XYZ file of C-alpha atoms in Angstrom:
719
model
C 10.637 27.239 -58.784
C 10.476 26.870 -62.520
C 7.725 29.108 -64.459
C 7.587 29.920 -68.463
C 10.634 31.272 -69.684
C 9.880 32.892 -73.106
C 11.242 36.362 -73.332
C 8.361 38.934 -73.806
C 7.796 42.784 -74.230
C 5.640 44.962 -72.586
C 2.767 46.811 -74.578
C -0.237 48.708 -73.412
C 0.227 47.175 -69.956
C -0.466 43.584 -71.175
C 2.548 41.110 -71.474
C 2.977 39.649 -75.364
C 5.240 36.961 -75.873
C 7.980 37.646 -78.454
C 8.110 34.899 -81.183
C 9.231 31.404 -80.256
C 11.771 31.771 -83.200
C 13.632 34.562 -81.326
C 14.822 33.235 -78.433
C 18.434 33.134 -77.026
C 19.949 35.207 -79.959
C 23.272 35.560 -77.865
C 25.220 35.080 -74.633
C 23.866 38.302 -73.480
C 20.251 37.235 -73.621
C 20.804 34.343 -71.472
C 22.673 36.227 -68.347
C 20.739 39.531 -68.752
C 17.334 38.524 -68.679
C 15.173 41.116 -67.153
C 12.845 39.952 -64.160
C 9.820 41.680 -65.407
C 6.886 39.634 -64.044
C 6.519 36.477 -61.692
C 7.353 34.203 -64.280
C 10.963 35.385 -64.852
C 12.551 33.197 -61.918
C 16.353 34.359 -61.945
C 19.384 33.360 -60.098
C 22.660 34.891 -59.975
C 25.053 31.980 -57.703
C 25.088 29.674 -61.154
C 27.263 31.847 -63.062
C 27.765 34.779 -60.645
C 25.604 36.577 -63.414
C 21.732 37.111 -63.019
C 19.864 34.642 -65.686
C 16.821 32.996 -66.072
C 16.868 29.329 -63.751
C 15.141 27.627 -67.139
C 18.761 27.995 -69.041
C 21.361 27.802 -66.377
C 23.695 24.932 -67.256
C 23.807 23.243 -63.403
C 21.342 21.406 -61.275
C 19.904 24.561 -59.648
C 16.660 25.733 -57.615
C 15.119 29.001 -56.062
C 13.003 29.333 -53.361
C 11.390 32.311 -53.095
C 10.124 34.357 -49.970
C 6.381 34.270 -50.926
C 7.382 30.206 -50.581
C 8.861 30.199 -47.394
C 6.077 32.576 -45.716
C 3.249 30.367 -47.315
C 4.730 26.983 -45.874
C 5.107 28.758 -42.408
C 8.834 28.090 -42.368
C 10.130 29.476 -39.035
C 14.079 29.503 -39.872
C 16.677 29.069 -42.976
C 17.172 25.402 -42.145
C 13.737 24.598 -42.221
C 13.002 26.338 -45.370
C 15.606 24.060 -47.079
C 13.092 21.546 -47.025
C 11.170 22.975 -49.959
C 14.143 22.547 -52.228
C 15.045 19.280 -54.146
C 17.859 17.342 -53.609
C 18.406 18.622 -49.941
C 18.430 16.300 -46.725
C 17.413 18.151 -43.662
C 17.114 16.812 -40.084
C 16.364 18.317 -36.932
C 18.590 17.311 -34.008
C 16.574 19.569 -31.229
C 14.260 22.468 -31.252
C 15.324 24.984 -33.977
C 18.805 23.275 -34.541
C 19.396 21.333 -38.115
C 21.797 19.554 -40.030
C 21.840 19.685 -44.037
C 23.238 18.186 -46.902
C 22.860 18.438 -50.357
C 22.216 15.137 -52.155
C 23.919 13.281 -49.212
C 27.383 11.899 -48.620
C 27.046 12.234 -45.010
C 28.708 10.469 -41.907
C 31.393 9.657 -44.394
C 33.759 7.846 -43.038
C 31.183 6.108 -40.739
C 32.438 4.886 -37.041
C 33.907 8.671 -36.370
C 33.103 11.223 -33.872
C 29.973 13.469 -34.734
C 31.242 16.449 -35.409
C 33.198 15.152 -38.534
C 29.953 13.538 -39.644
C 28.459 17.021 -40.001
C 28.464 18.620 -44.015
C 31.599 20.178 -44.528
C 31.525 19.975 -48.471
C 28.870 22.945 -48.906
C 29.796 26.224 -49.657
C 27.220 28.262 -47.775
C 26.916 31.941 -48.121
C 24.845 35.421 -47.385
C 24.577 37.601 -50.274
C 27.944 36.022 -51.555
C 29.555 36.467 -48.358
C 31.032 33.088 -47.047
C 29.944 32.146 -43.658
C 31.896 28.957 -43.626
C 33.180 27.762 -40.616
C 37.122 27.112 -41.031
C 37.552 25.364 -37.666
C 35.896 22.359 -38.662
C 34.151 22.729 -42.067
C 30.626 23.056 -41.205
C 28.241 25.445 -41.343
C 26.538 26.816 -37.445
C 22.887 27.250 -38.720
C 22.071 28.920 -35.379
C 24.947 31.660 -35.434
C 23.758 32.844 -38.959
C 22.922 36.405 -38.251
C 19.662 36.982 -40.666
C 16.343 34.973 -40.209
C 13.679 34.121 -42.833
C 12.019 37.441 -42.616
C 15.259 38.846 -44.330
C 15.511 36.571 -47.094
C 14.703 37.526 -50.705
C 15.351 34.136 -51.694
C 17.636 30.867 -51.336
C 19.545 29.800 -54.561
C 21.016 26.310 -54.216
C 23.344 24.676 -56.870
C 23.701 20.855 -56.350
C 26.759 19.696 -57.194
C 30.839 20.987 -57.507
C 31.076 24.973 -58.499
C 34.584 25.520 -57.020
C 35.398 27.507 -60.311
C 33.055 30.212 -59.711
C 33.675 30.460 -55.511
C 36.979 28.831 -54.954
C 37.289 25.764 -52.636
C 34.470 24.382 -50.393
C 31.998 24.099 -52.984
C 32.437 20.286 -53.483
C 28.839 19.400 -53.004
C 26.859 22.336 -53.942
C 26.331 26.284 -52.824
C 23.549 27.395 -50.612
C 23.491 31.560 -51.509
C 21.107 33.515 -49.434
C 19.904 36.697 -50.970
C 18.452 39.002 -48.602
C 15.411 41.143 -49.219
C 15.509 44.604 -51.262
C 12.792 46.935 -50.828
C 10.641 47.801 -53.962
C 8.901 50.774 -52.814
C 10.190 54.134 -52.353
C 10.401 56.177 -49.031
C 10.118 55.122 -45.527
C 8.893 51.174 -44.620
C 8.727 48.822 -41.431
C 7.577 45.681 -40.536
C 7.071 43.968 -37.155
C 6.485 40.411 -36.205
C 6.725 37.913 -33.300
C 5.448 34.365 -33.308
C 4.532 31.634 -30.493
C 5.213 28.556 -30.445
C 4.946 25.064 -28.729
C 7.832 24.359 -25.902
C 7.874 28.317 -24.830
C 9.284 29.217 -28.295
C 9.165 32.893 -29.124
C 10.447 34.743 -32.287
C 10.368 38.401 -32.477
C 11.303 40.580 -35.544
C 11.789 44.165 -36.320
C 12.857 45.741 -39.925
C 12.993 49.334 -40.941
C 14.233 51.219 -43.673
C 14.261 53.897 -46.480
C 14.691 54.031 -50.194
C 15.171 56.601 -52.715
C 16.306 56.955 -56.047
C 19.738 56.122 -55.646
C 19.993 55.071 -51.597
C 18.655 52.002 -49.605
C 18.898 51.145 -46.264
C 17.609 48.654 -44.373
C 17.782 47.687 -40.426
C 16.655 44.432 -38.903
C 17.071 42.807 -35.490
C 16.085 39.566 -34.251
C 15.420 37.447 -31.262
C 14.845 33.738 -30.453
C 14.126 31.329 -27.523
C 13.153 27.867 -28.149
C 13.097 25.455 -25.162
C 13.745 21.708 -25.828
C 11.602 18.773 -27.087
C 11.989 16.934 -23.484
C 14.995 16.958 -20.880
C 16.440 14.048 -21.980
C 19.734 13.007 -23.679
C 21.250 10.081 -25.365
C 24.209 8.478 -23.115
C 26.727 6.126 -25.085
C 27.650 4.874 -21.643
C 24.104 3.504 -20.584
C 22.945 3.249 -24.171
C 19.772 5.070 -23.183
C 18.447 8.454 -22.807
C 18.688 9.888 -19.591
C 18.184 13.274 -17.783
C 21.099 15.608 -18.050
C 22.160 15.640 -14.291
C 22.622 11.825 -14.898
C 25.493 12.010 -17.741
C 28.775 10.828 -16.996
C 32.083 10.927 -18.919
C 32.340 7.648 -20.597
C 35.778 7.063 -19.863
C 36.348 8.151 -16.105
C 32.573 7.655 -15.145
C 32.623 10.955 -13.362
C 29.538 13.167 -13.830
C 29.756 15.448 -16.929
C 29.943 19.265 -15.767
C 29.997 20.749 -19.024
C 26.324 20.937 -19.437
C 25.800 22.828 -16.132
C 28.771 25.485 -17.265
C 28.109 29.040 -16.359
C 24.782 27.963 -14.852
C 23.542 27.428 -18.263
C 19.816 26.601 -18.314
C 19.458 23.163 -20.069
C 15.699 23.770 -20.818
C 17.025 25.868 -23.478
C 17.405 24.416 -27.377
C 18.564 27.627 -28.932
C 18.457 30.796 -27.597
C 19.703 34.086 -30.291
C 19.890 37.502 -31.292
C 21.442 39.687 -33.905
C 20.946 43.011 -35.707
C 21.855 43.698 -39.447
C 22.365 46.648 -41.679
C 21.961 46.567 -45.694
C 22.554 49.219 -47.501
C 22.931 50.294 -51.412
C 24.373 53.529 -53.235
C 23.940 54.042 -57.062
C 26.411 56.512 -57.584
C 25.636 56.647 -61.363
C 24.665 54.068 -64.270
C 28.259 52.831 -64.043
C 29.188 52.915 -60.229
C 27.417 51.129 -57.006
C 28.037 50.310 -53.878
C 26.596 47.651 -51.313
C 27.455 47.773 -48.222
C 26.276 44.754 -45.217
C 27.073 44.814 -41.626
C 26.041 42.945 -38.287
C 26.375 40.947 -35.341
C 25.081 37.879 -33.681
C 25.122 35.853 -30.071
C 23.702 32.871 -29.954
C 23.475 29.319 -28.203
C 22.369 25.984 -29.528
C 21.817 22.444 -28.609
C 23.733 20.491 -31.594
C 25.898 17.709 -32.673
C 29.006 20.234 -33.461
C 31.403 19.045 -30.603
C 31.642 15.674 -29.535
C 32.086 14.947 -25.946
C 32.255 11.662 -26.321
C 29.339 10.928 -24.046
C 26.338 12.579 -25.727
C 25.533 13.466 -29.453
C 24.033 16.846 -28.310
C 26.282 19.611 -26.646
C 25.802 23.231 -26.445
C 27.561 25.672 -29.153
C 27.832 29.260 -27.802
C 28.933 31.795 -30.512
C 29.402 35.448 -31.156
C 30.329 37.235 -34.241
C 30.314 40.046 -36.428
C 30.446 40.945 -39.778
C 31.216 43.288 -42.686
C 30.463 43.074 -46.429
C 31.772 46.046 -49.021
C 30.772 45.208 -52.582
C 31.301 47.755 -55.473
C 30.839 47.620 -59.122
C 32.144 49.764 -61.954
C 30.973 48.946 -64.911
C 32.303 45.426 -65.460
C 34.422 45.468 -62.662
C 33.165 43.882 -59.381
C 35.405 44.053 -56.485
C 33.964 42.440 -52.846
C 35.475 42.606 -49.536
C 34.495 40.414 -46.363
C 35.157 40.162 -42.731
C 33.879 37.882 -40.383
C 35.057 37.551 -36.462
C 34.252 36.341 -33.031
C 34.107 33.496 -30.755
C 32.854 30.190 -30.743
C 32.151 27.984 -27.442
C 33.612 30.714 -25.861
C 37.274 29.869 -25.695
C 38.148 30.321 -29.441
C 38.413 33.433 -31.538
C 38.437 33.680 -34.931
C 38.693 35.960 -38.141
C 38.188 35.392 -41.662
C 39.349 38.318 -44.392
C 38.170 38.051 -48.066
C 38.428 40.004 -51.278
C 37.061 39.164 -54.751
C 37.859 40.891 -57.731
C 35.892 39.839 -61.222
C 35.587 41.655 -64.873
C 33.316 40.732 -67.416
C 34.623 40.675 -71.049
C 32.294 40.902 -73.864
C 33.820 39.556 -77.082
C 30.340 40.129 -79.516
C 27.180 38.761 -78.826
C 27.947 34.926 -78.047
C 31.113 35.074 -76.001
C 31.598 36.162 -72.296
C 34.837 35.806 -70.434
C 34.806 36.462 -66.722
C 38.762 36.344 -64.825
C 38.648 36.242 -60.997
C 41.099 37.063 -58.180
C 40.244 35.658 -54.481
C 42.678 36.400 -51.283
C 41.220 34.820 -47.990
C 43.225 35.053 -44.627
C 41.323 32.879 -41.919
C 42.988 32.774 -38.094
C 42.012 30.828 -35.417
C 43.304 31.304 -31.568
C 42.091 28.726 -28.953
C 44.976 29.306 -26.413
C 42.806 28.155 -23.563
C 41.369 24.920 -25.250
C 42.969 21.767 -26.384
C 42.152 21.686 -30.027
C 45.061 23.960 -31.460
C 46.498 25.205 -28.221
C 47.848 28.366 -30.048
C 46.841 30.637 -32.628
C 47.031 29.403 -36.563
C 46.814 30.822 -39.956
C 45.308 29.749 -42.961
C 46.240 31.708 -46.102
C 44.458 31.186 -49.726
C 45.570 32.695 -53.106
C 43.426 31.790 -55.938
C 42.749 32.595 -59.688
C 40.133 31.395 -61.986
C 38.857 31.800 -65.366
C 35.125 31.070 -66.950
C 33.791 31.228 -70.428
C 30.145 31.644 -71.626
C 30.068 30.760 -75.157
C 26.916 30.700 -77.458
C 27.713 29.505 -80.889
C 23.934 29.352 -81.920
C 20.904 29.860 -80.693
C 20.694 26.497 -79.812
C 23.591 25.603 -78.101
C 25.420 27.236 -75.054
C 29.269 26.329 -73.511
C 30.270 26.705 -70.346
C 34.175 26.243 -69.602
C 36.250 26.894 -66.425
C 39.222 26.635 -64.527
C 40.120 27.453 -60.906
C 43.506 27.369 -58.957
C 43.987 27.527 -55.315
C 47.352 27.737 -53.370
C 47.506 27.709 -49.602
C 50.312 28.505 -47.190
C 49.434 24.727 -45.985
C 49.269 22.174 -47.593
C 51.755 23.191 -50.150
C 50.244 21.731 -53.474
C 48.474 23.938 -55.646
C 44.882 22.348 -56.384
C 43.054 22.726 -59.857
C 39.375 22.787 -60.166
C 37.529 22.497 -63.555
C 33.915 22.782 -64.861
C 32.627 21.931 -68.114
C 29.008 21.846 -69.214
C 26.879 22.079 -72.597
C 23.421 23.145 -72.679
C 21.387 22.422 -76.288
C 17.762 24.068 -76.397
C 15.833 22.390 -79.362
C 12.779 24.257 -78.804
C 12.019 27.205 -76.299
C 10.398 24.323 -74.141
C 12.860 22.012 -73.650
C 16.658 22.219 -72.527
C 18.900 19.312 -72.398
C 22.465 19.864 -70.468
C 25.122 17.639 -69.467
C 28.573 18.435 -67.548
C 31.591 17.553 -65.451
C 33.327 19.258 -63.058
C 35.932 18.666 -60.029
C 36.178 20.730 -56.847
C 38.067 20.718 -53.463
C 37.114 21.453 -49.676
C 39.481 23.982 -48.143
C 42.108 22.809 -45.391
C 40.577 22.824 -42.232
C 42.494 24.018 -38.684
C 41.329 20.928 -37.062
C 43.187 18.861 -39.666
C 46.273 21.054 -40.377
C 46.648 22.119 -36.615
C 45.263 19.855 -34.071
C 47.548 19.604 -31.181
C 46.365 17.455 -28.100
C 48.566 15.409 -25.466
C 47.004 13.711 -22.586
C 48.755 11.628 -19.876
C 46.691 8.628 -18.250
C 48.161 6.445 -15.529
C 47.375 2.704 -16.311
C 48.586 1.286 -13.052
C 50.155 1.967 -9.803
C 52.512 -1.467 -9.500
C 54.225 -1.371 -11.618
C 53.845 2.243 -12.152
C 52.678 2.931 -15.681
C 51.554 6.200 -17.314
C 50.526 6.700 -20.979
C 51.241 9.737 -22.961
C 48.595 10.235 -25.808
C 49.090 12.734 -28.382
C 47.030 13.791 -31.511
C 49.058 15.822 -34.155
C 47.189 17.754 -37.399
C 49.261 17.113 -40.599
C 49.729 20.404 -42.478
C 50.597 18.071 -46.103
C 47.280 16.369 -46.274
C 45.928 16.099 -49.345
C 42.471 18.291 -49.674
C 39.013 16.418 -49.866
C 38.217 16.025 -54.039
C 34.959 15.624 -55.541
C 34.134 14.975 -58.945
C 30.846 14.900 -60.464
C 29.423 14.106 -63.579
C 25.704 14.726 -64.510
C 23.062 15.383 -67.116
C 19.318 16.421 -66.965
C 16.466 18.249 -68.492
C 14.289 20.876 -68.020
C 10.956 20.718 -70.220
C 8.291 23.441 -69.810
C 4.931 21.082 -70.521
C 2.513 23.842 -70.609
C 2.590 27.191 -69.520
C 1.284 26.186 -66.028
C 3.291 22.715 -65.609
C 7.045 22.265 -66.205
C 9.442 19.257 -65.141
C 12.784 19.365 -63.974
C 15.055 15.609 -64.332
C 18.754 15.542 -62.919
C 20.797 12.429 -63.052
C 24.239 12.531 -61.260
C 26.998 10.741 -60.591
C 29.812 11.767 -57.536
C 32.909 10.258 -56.101
C 34.659 11.975 -53.232
C 38.042 10.856 -52.228
C 41.002 12.210 -50.046
C 39.123 11.344 -46.843
C 41.130 11.783 -43.567
C 41.256 10.039 -40.633
C 42.694 10.075 -36.997
C 44.762 6.915 -37.481
C 46.682 5.666 -34.533
C 50.714 4.786 -35.039
C 53.105 2.692 -33.838
C 53.177 2.576 -30.091
C 56.814 2.403 -28.044
C 57.713 2.829 -24.407
C 60.277 3.772 -22.187
C 61.452 3.452 -18.740
C 62.220 6.384 -16.618
C 65.546 5.905 -14.136
C 62.851 6.130 -11.408
C 61.476 2.895 -12.902
C 58.250 4.297 -13.896
C 57.123 2.876 -17.384
C 55.697 5.187 -19.866
C 54.198 4.314 -22.939
C 53.631 6.591 -26.135
C 50.452 6.461 -28.087
C 51.170 8.948 -31.079
C 47.962 9.642 -33.184
C 48.178 11.346 -36.387
C 45.773 12.584 -39.008
C 46.253 11.315 -42.406
C 44.688 10.464 -45.816
C 43.183 7.151 -46.380
C 42.351 5.286 -49.437
C 38.486 5.547 -48.876
C 35.909 6.714 -51.654
C 32.532 7.529 -51.919
C 30.774 6.647 -54.854
C 27.295 7.761 -55.519
C 24.405 7.625 -58.497
C 21.082 9.328 -58.137
C 18.288 10.682 -59.998
C 15.930 13.939 -58.570
C 12.629 14.519 -60.208
C 10.505 17.686 -59.415
C 8.024 19.315 -61.004
C 6.134 22.391 -60.503
C 2.251 22.796 -61.298
C 0.969 26.460 -61.196
C -2.631 27.894 -61.641
C -3.878 31.192 -60.610
C -5.275 29.483 -57.150
C -3.022 26.777 -56.509
C 0.721 25.447 -56.729
C 2.119 22.100 -56.498
C 5.440 21.013 -56.344
C 6.601 17.380 -55.855
C 10.166 16.355 -55.457
C 12.158 13.568 -55.026
C 15.815 11.907 -55.211
C 16.548 8.440 -55.310
C 20.270 7.400 -54.482
C 23.061 5.139 -53.824
C 26.316 5.281 -52.249
C 29.051 2.671 -52.264
C 32.246 3.045 -49.744
C 35.354 1.343 -51.782
C 38.516 0.868 -49.571
C 36.780 1.027 -46.219
C 38.565 0.270 -42.923
C 36.888 0.986 -39.637
C 40.443 -0.055 -37.979
C 41.811 3.376 -37.306
C 45.638 1.992 -36.271
C 48.760 0.768 -38.237
C 49.689 -2.640 -37.803
C 52.431 -1.351 -35.295
C 49.961 -0.095 -32.582
C 49.593 -2.056 -29.773
C 46.944 -4.747 -28.917
C 46.932 -3.835 -25.313
C 45.541 -0.327 -26.370
C 43.212 -1.789 -29.320
C 41.560 -4.700 -27.752
C 42.176 -6.804 -31.040
C 45.073 -7.750 -33.235
C 46.548 -4.944 -35.251
C 48.758 -7.116 -37.576
C 44.982 -8.756 -39.181
C 42.927 -5.586 -38.388
C 44.336 -1.890 -39.284
C 43.912 0.951 -41.312
C 45.053 -1.612 -44.782
C 42.136 -3.985 -43.933
C 39.627 -2.459 -45.931
C 36.576 -3.489 -47.912
C 33.633 -2.431 -50.078
C 30.557 -1.591 -48.415
C 27.129 -0.243 -48.937
C 26.669 3.111 -47.155
C 23.721 3.245 -45.200
C 23.479 6.616 -43.275
C 22.157 8.616 -46.311
C 18.467 7.824 -46.927
C 17.994 6.035 -50.362
C 14.663 7.939 -50.735
C 14.206 11.610 -50.017
C 11.923 14.709 -51.050
C 8.461 16.442 -50.390
C 5.405 17.878 -51.911
C 4.600 21.738 -51.101
C 0.637 22.391 -51.874
C -0.484 25.897 -51.636
C -3.864 27.143 -52.438
C -5.459 30.803 -52.260
C -8.807 30.684 -51.189
C -9.487 34.257 -51.384
C -7.606 37.372 -51.122
C -7.076 37.248 -47.686
C -6.667 33.214 -46.853
C -4.090 31.230 -47.916
C -3.618 27.501 -47.038
C -0.492 25.543 -47.408
C 0.608 21.919 -46.562
C 4.288 20.876 -46.887
C 5.100 17.097 -46.626
C 8.366 16.008 -46.303
C 10.334 12.703 -46.293
C 13.400 10.870 -44.949
C 13.600 6.934 -46.049
C 15.468 4.632 -43.127
C 18.998 5.012 -42.559
C 21.693 4.151 -39.866
C 24.724 6.110 -38.131
C 27.609 4.591 -37.051
C 29.360 6.242 -34.351
C 32.857 5.906 -33.023
C 31.555 4.221 -30.161
C 30.921 1.384 -32.513
C 34.485 0.556 -32.705
C 35.524 1.533 -29.343
C 32.935 -0.802 -27.528
C 32.665 -3.076 -30.499
C 29.704 -4.754 -28.575
C 27.383 -4.569 -31.579
C 24.827 -1.652 -29.972
C 26.677 1.233 -28.897
C 27.355 3.071 -32.196
C 24.950 1.739 -34.103
C 21.732 3.799 -34.503
C 19.160 3.264 -36.827
C 16.692 5.985 -37.787
C 13.470 4.975 -38.720
C 11.592 6.466 -42.019
C 9.936 9.666 -41.062
C 7.131 11.626 -42.945
C 6.778 15.168 -41.703
C 3.428 16.619 -42.604
C 2.690 20.400 -41.781
C -0.361 22.432 -42.273
C -0.407 26.194 -42.231
C -3.103 29.037 -42.604
C -2.291 32.500 -43.184
C -5.077 35.380 -43.287
C -4.880 38.919 -44.166
C -6.477 40.663 -41.350
C -5.795 44.354 -43.385
C -3.629 45.691 -45.943
C -0.952 46.062 -43.139
C -1.647 43.267 -40.905
C -1.331 39.289 -41.634
C -1.711 36.627 -38.962
C -0.998 32.597 -39.314
C -1.416 29.362 -37.662
C 0.778 26.271 -38.100
C 0.884 22.581 -37.266
C 3.929 21.191 -37.864
C 4.308 16.867 -37.960
C 0.881 16.907 -37.661
C 1.001 13.077 -37.633
C 2.764 13.547 -34.205
C 5.574 10.863 -34.931
C 8.424 11.873 -32.387
C 11.166 9.696 -33.601
C 14.479 11.050 -33.778
C 15.685 12.518 -37.226
C 19.032 12.778 -36.354
C 20.977 9.566 -34.783
C 20.446 9.881 -30.523
C 19.178 13.522 -31.295
C 16.121 14.779 -29.320
C 12.290 12.815 -30.296
C 10.876 15.558 -32.758
C 7.422 16.170 -32.096
C 4.154 17.859 -32.923
C 4.333 21.600 -32.406
C 1.940 24.573 -32.711
C 2.500 27.811 -34.369
C 0.856 31.217 -34.221
C 1.825 34.884 -35.232
C 1.311 38.249 -36.905
C 2.873 40.892 -38.528
C 2.298 44.650 -39.253
C 3.888 46.500 -41.820
C 3.899 50.504 -42.707
């Protein structure tokens, strides 16, 4: 949230604001404003340096732990509904899909997993949790929960100069809490909800002058809203036991794998350790470690029969951060298994240095090496072990020539073992502050998404018998492409922040985004041969390649924050439109066999394109947050969140071509939640929450579960 941002001095226990003429005298004032009271909201992610949120040159938001708790949010994805410019859809109980500003389900008529968000960089304490297999974030596999959080920082728009590839549509950086009190401390929480949902959390630690250590653990169990899943074959919701393979008609057995309890929507547990040690004023260390095991009903993997399927994850992580004067070095590791079949590991090291040249200019050079491996010898995706290496260097500059002007420039270059090209990202932003209450900004930037294992190294071969007389078999192969061009995002934006009064602020963002270098799975020339035994063998090669498709988005986000001693009111709304240029629903070349396609490839192929309006991103989305402190013990919160109607297009649309299957309209939906928190004692707190008060049980994610009303209650004890 945005609060009054004036610099102040502490005198006699009272806050005294400095003269309005002495603001922003140097770049150090911008980037090192101390957070001394609730009116100084700070953010790290906008410049990899703490600064006042009001002064950042990018579209940014900070969501505090207090706001999350007041709204009764029970998970990190649910809390994202409190942030402007964020689209949050619940797929099943506790499992979510999240996009910044949109650009989802591009290109249309694709498999479900390719419609998930692959262009947003998600981090925990600057540690990347990006999934290099498919590019999406497995939210239920995050080892931390809302009780671990200090704040969530969101940057909307391309920011690869600071963080490298993947920050194409923005950055979500989840900052964990650090205890302020010295001595021993602890917290225990338990929450019960509808559909046999139980959430437990415990945390404890110790803090001294130099050392801080905190451990936490949590368990989650949520059952499904109902026992039905959408089935492409029947174009209806059916019990799991009735699911069939859409290609063979045989029963779909994957849901019953390992005697899985199919009443479960989400099961997870995790353990974390967070520690820091200040050796001296110039040298400090931070070490985080933990593990998680989870299973969620999500749209991560498309089984071609249903939208949702179970995804199991087990992983551990380690992060070491060292700061010596102006030098910072951070190393990270995450490794584990996904879907119980594929082993992955990612190693990361980043080194950066802050150069100060006078009091107006700062330079920050950065070096980064990242290595990701994926081994899935037992599955059909890669059929072996593959390695992805990333070498990167960057330089950013912050320059404040006068009290009113600030200029931010940056460049970042990435090199990979595959593809072979080098990729240059850039960022340029200018802010103008004619008064302490008004900031106007504008900027342009470019960013790239990291290469993905499924795009580079996909390797699948299947053989289907078409007929017995004559004996005819079809060999279908799907191959990755190590020389793909990376998804590219270009952003032009302008905005203003206006402090109308000490209690009211206004934030406006106007943006234009263009995404290009999309990839598709494209059928190539069909050939055949005859064996000496007379068997006809057809060859159906499919290759992942770049296509001419571009997505062009225009939009505006308006938000405000009104704060008094008793209540806080935050409305936020985004209006956007997205156009697809050079779009083709025909994923084949002109040489593909008509017998395979069912239509004439000379007329309908990858070069048969059109410009069309994109229907899968809501044209209007946003929310209203209202919090009222009735007394020192009782707090009431109302949260409203709205998504306008949209239409999701699945691969079944082009495969079945019946005008029904694969075309999934999603109605507009207004979610209204009510939460009451009551402090029983100074150490015991309780809450009750009603989610989706209006009882609209329509789907939020295409052919996902019907999300209905739910009731929750819980309490916490702190020492």
